[in-house]
CSV table of C-alpha atoms in Angstrom, one decimal:
chain,number,residue,atom,x,y,z
A,572,MET,CA,-0.3,0.1,-0.4
A,573,GLN,CA,1.4,3.8,-1.2
A,574,ARG,CA,0.1,6.6,1.2
A,575,GLN,CA,1.9,10.0,0.8
A,576,GLY,CA,1.8,11.2,4.6
A,577,VAL,CA,1.2,9.4,8.0
A,578,PRO,CA,-1.5,9.9,9.4
A,579,PRO,CA,-2.1,11.3,12.8
A,580,GLY,CA,-2.4,8.0,15.3
A,581,ALA,CA,-1.0,5.9,12.8
A,582,GLY,CA,-0.5,2.1,14.4
A,583,PRO,CA,3.0,1.8,15.7
A,584,MET,CA,3.1,-1.3,14.2
A,585,SER,CA,3.3,-0.9,10.3
A,586,THR,CA,6.4,-0.9,8.9
A,587,ARG,CA,6.6,3.1,6.9
A,588,ILE,CA,9.9,3.7,4.3
A,589,TYR,CA,10.3,7.0,3.1
A,590,HIS,CA,11.4,6.3,0.0
A,591,ASN,CA,12.3,8.1,-3.4
A,592,PRO,CA,11.4,5.4,-6.4
A,593,ASP,CA,14.7,7.5,-8.5
A,594,CYS,CA,17.6,5.8,-5.6
A,595,GLY,CA,19.0,2.8,-5.9
A,596,THR,CA,19.4,2.2,-2.5
A,597,SER,CA,15.7,3.4,-1.1
A,598,ARG,CA,14.3,0.4,-4.2
A,599,ASN,CA,17.0,-2.3,-2.7
A,600,VAL,CA,15.5,-1.3,1.1
A,601,LEU,CA,11.8,-1.9,-0.5
A,602,ALA,CA,12.2,-4.9,-2.6
A,603,LEU,CA,14.4,-6.5,0.8
A,604,LEU,CA,11.5,-5.5,2.5
A,605,ARG,CA,8.4,-7.1,0.6
A,606,ALA,CA,11.2,-10.4,0.5
A,607,ALA,CA,11.1,-10.3,3.8
A,608,GLY,CA,7.4,-10.6,3.6
A,609,SER,CA,5.9,-7.3,4.8
A,610,GLU,CA,4.4,-5.1,2.6
A,611,PRO,CA,5.4,-1.2,3.7
A,612,ASP,CA,3.6,1.9,3.9
A,613,ILE,CA,5.7,3.7,1.4
A,614,ILE,CA,5.9,7.4,1.6
A,615,GLU,CA,7.1,8.9,-0.9
A,616,TYR,CA,8.7,12.2,1.2
A,617,LEU,CA,9.6,14.4,-2.2
A,618,VAL,CA,5.7,14.3,-3.4
A,619,THR,CA,4.8,15.3,0.8
A,620,PRO,CA,7.3,15.8,2.8
A,621,PRO,CA,7.0,14.6,6.7
A,622,SER,CA,5.8,17.7,9.0
A,623,ARG,CA,8.4,18.8,10.9
A,624,GLN,CA,7.4,16.8,14.2
A,625,THR,CA,7.6,13.4,12.1
A,626,LEU,CA,10.7,14.7,10.9
A,627,GLU,CA,12.5,14.8,13.7
A,628,SER,CA,11.3,12.4,15.3
A,629,LEU,CA,12.5,9.9,12.7
A,630,ILE,CA,16.1,11.4,13.2
A,631,ALA,CA,16.0,10.9,16.7
A,632,ASP,CA,14.8,7.5,16.8
A,633,ALA,CA,17.6,6.6,14.5
A,634,GLY,CA,20.4,8.1,16.8
A,635,LEU,CA,21.4,10.2,14.1
A,636,THR,CA,22.1,14.4,14.1
A,637,VAL,CA,20.2,16.2,12.3
A,638,ARG,CA,23.2,17.6,10.9
A,639,GLY,CA,23.6,13.3,9.8
A,640,ALA,CA,20.5,13.1,8.5
A,641,LEU,CA,21.4,15.6,5.7
A,642,ARG,CA,21.6,14.4,1.9
A,643,ILE,CA,24.4,16.0,0.6
A,644,LYS,CA,25.3,14.7,-3.1
A,645,GLY,CA,22.3,15.8,-5.7
A,646,THR,CA,21.2,18.7,-3.8
A,647,PRO,CA,21.5,22.2,-3.4
A,648,TYR,CA,23.3,21.6,0.1
A,649,LYS,CA,26.7,23.8,-1.0
A,650,GLU,CA,24.3,26.6,-2.9
A,651,LEU,CA,22.1,26.5,0.5
A,652,GLY,CA,25.5,27.1,2.6
A,653,LEU,CA,24.5,24.4,4.5
A,654,GLY,CA,28.3,23.3,5.2
A,655,ASP,CA,28.4,26.2,7.8
A,656,MET,CA,28.7,24.5,11.1
A,657,ALA,CA,27.2,27.2,12.8
A,658,LEU,CA,23.4,27.0,11.4
A,659,THR,CA,21.6,25.4,14.0
A,660,ASP,CA,19.7,22.3,14.0
A,661,ALA,CA,16.0,24.2,13.6
A,662,GLN,CA,18.1,26.4,10.8
A,663,LEU,CA,18.9,22.6,8.9
A,664,ILE,CA,15.2,21.6,9.9
A,665,GLU,CA,13.5,24.1,8.5
A,666,HIS,CA,15.9,23.9,4.9
A,667,MET,CA,15.2,20.2,4.8
A,668,LEU,CA,11.3,20.9,4.8
A,669,ARG,CA,11.6,23.4,2.3
A,670,HIS,CA,14.0,21.4,0.1
A,671,PRO,CA,13.1,17.6,1.6
A,672,ILE,CA,15.4,16.5,-1.4
A,673,LEU,CA,17.6,17.4,1.7
A,674,ILE,CA,16.9,14.1,3.6
A,675,ASN,CA,19.1,11.7,3.2
A,676,ARG,CA,16.7,8.4,2.1
A,677,PRO,CA,15.5,5.9,3.1
A,678,PHE,CA,14.4,6.1,6.9
A,679,VAL,CA,12.7,2.8,7.4
A,680,VAL,CA,10.4,2.5,10.8
A,681,THR,CA,9.5,-1.1,12.0
A,682,GLU,CA,8.6,-2.7,15.7
A,683,ARG,CA,12.1,-3.4,15.6
A,684,GLY,CA,13.0,0.3,15.4
A,685,THR,CA,14.2,3.1,12.8
A,686,ARG,CA,17.0,3.4,10.8
A,687,LEU,CA,18.5,5.6,7.7
A,688,CYS,CA,19.0,2.2,5.8
A,689,ARG,CA,22.3,3.7,4.1
A,690,PRO,CA,23.7,1.2,2.9
A,691,SER,CA,21.0,-0.9,2.3
A,692,ASP,CA,22.3,-3.3,4.2
A,693,LEU,CA,21.3,-1.8,7.1
A,694,ALA,CA,17.9,-2.5,6.6
A,695,LEU,CA,18.6,-5.9,7.9
A,696,ASP,CA,19.0,-4.5,11.5
A,697,LEU,CA,15.2,-4.6,11.4
A,698,MET,CA,14.9,-8.3,10.4
A,699,ALA,CA,14.7,-11.3,12.1
A,700,PRO,CA,18.2,-12.8,12.6
A,701,ASP,CA,17.4,-16.2,10.6
A,702,LEU,CA,16.1,-14.2,7.6
A,703,ALA,CA,16.2,-16.2,4.8
A,704,VAL,CA,15.1,-15.0,1.0
A,705,SER,CA,16.8,-15.1,-1.8
A,706,LEU,CA,17.5,-12.0,-3.2
A,707,ASP,CA,20.7,-9.5,-4.1
A,708,LYS,CA,20.6,-5.5,-5.5
A,709,GLU,CA,19.8,-4.4,-8.1
A,710,ASP,CA,23.1,-4.3,-9.4
A,711,GLY,CA,23.8,-8.5,-8.8
A,712,ALA,CA,25.5,-7.9,-5.6
A,713,PRO,CA,24.7,-9.6,-2.4
A,714,PHE,CA,23.4,-7.8,0.3
A,715,LEU,CA,25.4,-8.8,3.5
A,716,ARG,CA,25.1,-9.3,7.0
A,717,ASP,CA,27.6,-8.5,9.0
A,718,GLU,CA,28.5,-9.8,12.6
A,719,GLN,CA,31.0,-9.2,15.3
A,720,ALA,CA,34.6,-11.1,14.4
A,721,THR,CA,37.3,-12.0,16.9
A,722,GLY,CA,40.9,-12.0,16.4
A,723,ASP,CA,41.6,-15.1,17.0
A,724,ASN,CA,38.6,-16.7,14.4
A,725,PRO,CA,41.2,-19.6,12.2
A,726,ASP,CA,39.3,-18.8,8.8
A,727,PHE,CA,39.7,-14.6,9.4
A,728,VAL,CA,43.2,-15.2,10.7
A,729,ALA,CA,43.2,-18.0,7.2
A,730,ALA,CA,41.9,-15.4,5.2
A,731,LEU,CA,44.3,-12.6,6.1
A,732,LEU,CA,47.6,-15.0,5.6
A,733,ASP,CA,46.4,-15.7,2.4
A,734,ALA,CA,45.9,-12.1,1.4
A,735,GLY,CA,49.4,-11.5,2.6
A,736,LEU,CA,48.1,-9.2,5.7
A,737,PRO,CA,49.4,-8.7,8.6
A,738,THR,CA,48.1,-10.3,11.5
A,739,ASP,CA,50.6,-10.4,14.9
A,740,ASP,CA,48.5,-7.5,16.7
A,741,LEU,CA,44.6,-8.7,16.0
A,742,ALA,CA,44.0,-9.7,19.4
A,743,GLU,CA,45.1,-6.6,21.1
A,744,ALA,CA,42.4,-3.9,22.4
A,745,GLY,CA,41.0,-1.2,20.4
A,746,ARG,CA,40.4,-3.6,17.4
A,747,ALA,CA,36.4,-4.1,16.5
A,748,PHE,CA,36.5,-6.9,13.5
A,749,PHE,CA,33.6,-7.9,11.5
A,750,ALA,CA,32.6,-11.2,9.1
A,751,TYR,CA,30.4,-10.7,6.3
A,752,ARG,CA,27.7,-13.4,5.1
A,753,THR,CA,25.4,-13.5,2.2
A,754,LEU,CA,21.7,-13.9,3.2
A,755,SER,CA,22.3,-17.9,2.6
A,756,GLY,CA,25.0,-17.6,5.5
A,757,ARG,CA,27.8,-17.9,3.6
A,758,VAL,CA,31.0,-16.0,5.0
A,759,ILE,CA,32.3,-13.8,2.0
A,760,GLY,CA,35.2,-11.4,4.0
A,761,TYR,CA,36.5,-10.1,7.0
A,762,GLY,CA,36.6,-6.4,8.0
A,763,GLY,CA,38.2,-4.5,11.0
A,764,PHE,CA,39.0,-0.3,11.9
A,765,GLU,CA,40.9,0.8,15.1
A,766,ARG,CA,39.4,4.0,16.0
A,767,TYR,CA,40.7,7.1,17.6
A,768,GLY,CA,38.3,9.7,17.9
A,769,GLN,CA,36.8,11.2,14.7
A,770,ASP,CA,39.4,8.9,12.8
A,771,ILE,CA,39.4,5.5,12.1
A,772,LEU,CA,42.3,3.3,10.6
A,773,LEU,CA,40.7,0.8,8.4
A,774,ARG,CA,42.5,-2.6,8.3
A,775,SER,CA,42.0,-6.6,7.7
A,776,VAL,CA,39.8,-6.2,5.1
A,777,VAL,CA,39.6,-9.1,2.8
A,778,VAL,CA,37.3,-11.0,0.2
A,779,PRO,CA,38.3,-14.1,-0.7
A,780,SER,CA,39.6,-14.7,-4.5
A,781,ALA,CA,36.7,-16.5,-5.7
A,782,ASP,CA,34.4,-13.9,-4.3
A,783,ARG,CA,36.3,-10.7,-6.0
A,784,ASN,CA,34.7,-8.7,-8.4
A,785,LYS,CA,31.5,-9.2,-7.8
A,786,GLY,CA,30.8,-6.1,-5.4
A,787,MET,CA,31.1,-8.0,-2.7
A,788,GLY,CA,33.9,-5.8,-1.4
A,789,ARG,CA,32.8,-1.9,-2.0
A,790,ASN,CA,29.2,-3.3,-0.3
A,791,LEU,CA,31.6,-4.9,2.5
A,792,LEU,CA,33.8,-1.6,2.8
A,793,ALA,CA,30.2,1.0,2.9
A,794,LEU,CA,28.9,-1.3,6.0
A,795,LEU,CA,32.1,-1.6,7.7
A,796,GLN,CA,32.3,2.1,7.8
A,797,ARG,CA,29.0,2.9,8.3
A,798,ARG,CA,29.1,1.0,11.7
A,799,ALA,CA,32.0,3.2,12.4
A,800,TYR,CA,30.3,6.5,11.8
A,801,ASP,CA,27.8,5.3,14.2
A,802,GLN,CA,30.5,5.3,16.9
A,803,GLY,CA,31.2,8.5,15.7
A,804,ALA,CA,34.1,8.4,13.4
A,805,ARG,CA,33.8,10.8,10.3
A,806,GLN,CA,37.5,10.2,8.7
A,807,ALA,CA,38.7,6.7,7.1
A,808,TRP,CA,42.1,5.8,6.9
A,809,LEU,CA,44.2,2.9,5.4
A,810,LEU,CA,47.4,1.5,4.3
A,811,THR,CA,47.9,-0.8,1.0
A,812,GLU,CA,50.1,-1.9,-1.0
A,813,THR,CA,48.5,-4.1,-3.6
A,814,ALA,CA,44.4,-2.3,-3.6
A,815,VAL,CA,44.6,0.7,-4.5
A,816,PRO,CA,42.6,1.0,-7.2
A,817,PHE,CA,39.8,-0.8,-5.4
A,818,PHE,CA,39.8,2.3,-3.0
A,819,LYS,CA,39.8,4.4,-5.5
A,820,ARG,CA,36.5,3.4,-6.8
A,821,ALA,CA,36.0,3.3,-3.3
A,822,GLY,CA,36.2,7.2,-3.0
A,823,PHE,CA,39.7,7.1,-1.3
A,824,LYS,CA,42.5,9.4,-2.0
A,825,THR,CA,46.1,8.9,-2.0
A,826,VAL,CA,48.2,11.8,0.6
A,827,ALA,CA,51.2,11.8,2.3
A,828,LYS,CA,51.8,9.9,5.3
A,829,GLU,CA,52.6,12.9,7.0
A,830,SER,CA,49.0,14.1,6.5
A,831,ALA,CA,47.6,11.4,8.5
A,832,PRO,CA,47.2,12.2,12.2
A,833,GLN,CA,49.9,10.9,15.2
A,834,THR,CA,46.8,9.1,16.1
A,835,VAL,CA,46.9,6.6,13.1
A,836,LEU,CA,50.7,7.5,12.5
A,837,ALA,CA,51.5,5.7,15.7
A,838,THR,CA,49.1,2.5,15.3
A,839,ARG,CA,51.7,-0.7,15.0
A,840,GLN,CA,49.8,-1.0,11.4
A,841,ALA,CA,51.5,2.1,10.5
A,842,ARG,CA,54.7,1.7,12.1
A,843,SER,CA,55.9,-1.7,11.5
A,844,LEU,CA,53.5,-4.2,10.1
A,845,CYS,CA,53.0,-2.5,6.9
A,846,PRO,CA,56.0,-2.0,4.7
A,847,VAL,CA,56.8,1.8,4.0
A,848,SER,CA,56.4,1.1,0.7
A,849,ALA,CA,52.9,1.4,1.3
A,850,THR,CA,50.2,4.3,-0.1
A,851,LEU,CA,48.5,5.9,2.5
A,852,MET,CA,44.8,7.0,1.4
A,853,THR,CA,42.0,8.4,3.1
A,854,ARG,CA,38.6,9.4,2.7
A,855,ALA,CA,35.6,11.6,4.7
A,856,ILE,CA,33.0,9.1,6.0
A,857,ALA,CA,29.4,10.1,4.8
A,858,PHE,CA,26.3,8.6,3.8
């Protein structure tokens, strides 16, 4: 069923998606909701924007700041000067109501909570962990569900060794690692990060050779950065010898090593585990 707004008294158990049919991420999320057995209320927010109260509730319930709910790409963000950090939340909300294209998408509301589902895999956070459906994204890449992994996981260690990546510091404190599974339950890769305030060092990102060039690494990387973003990270750094083209396609830029914060340069990865010939790359984390 499609609705152009949320009427007063709408049932809290109703699943809703604030949808832009021209957005691939939004279409992927809607397809996933339907594959999971839900026929959500579809609210095309560009046609009928949410009320101020609804928008503020969506942002708060999703655990975001108002600025974190702004969309930059393909919007009048720069023309309106919304990068000015002096703007208040109320001023930003006013701009979003006047120009609903500034509202990031898609927001999904279910009985399990509210999420801004970027990347689209985040919709799985709102679904049963044992969900079993057969569905890929529009580009043919699989949806990925992530789970916490430990540094002593033998499959994780073996995958890193096979890719020639360091393993000596996996058990040390301050690292977060994840395993990534398809909806069928098959593990297709691992990744992790060390967080230092708003900076993270991405590390231990690996997809077995048999699963490369299928979009899995790109999706894994986006989900990994989103988990770091939700912990407060805003800038990602990494060191690589062999994967510069892959990370460039993901929006990372090569920079001089002295440009990295001292917290990143002081990590074991930067000081000793990665060879001096490794390339330093970085990008802002934004969704």
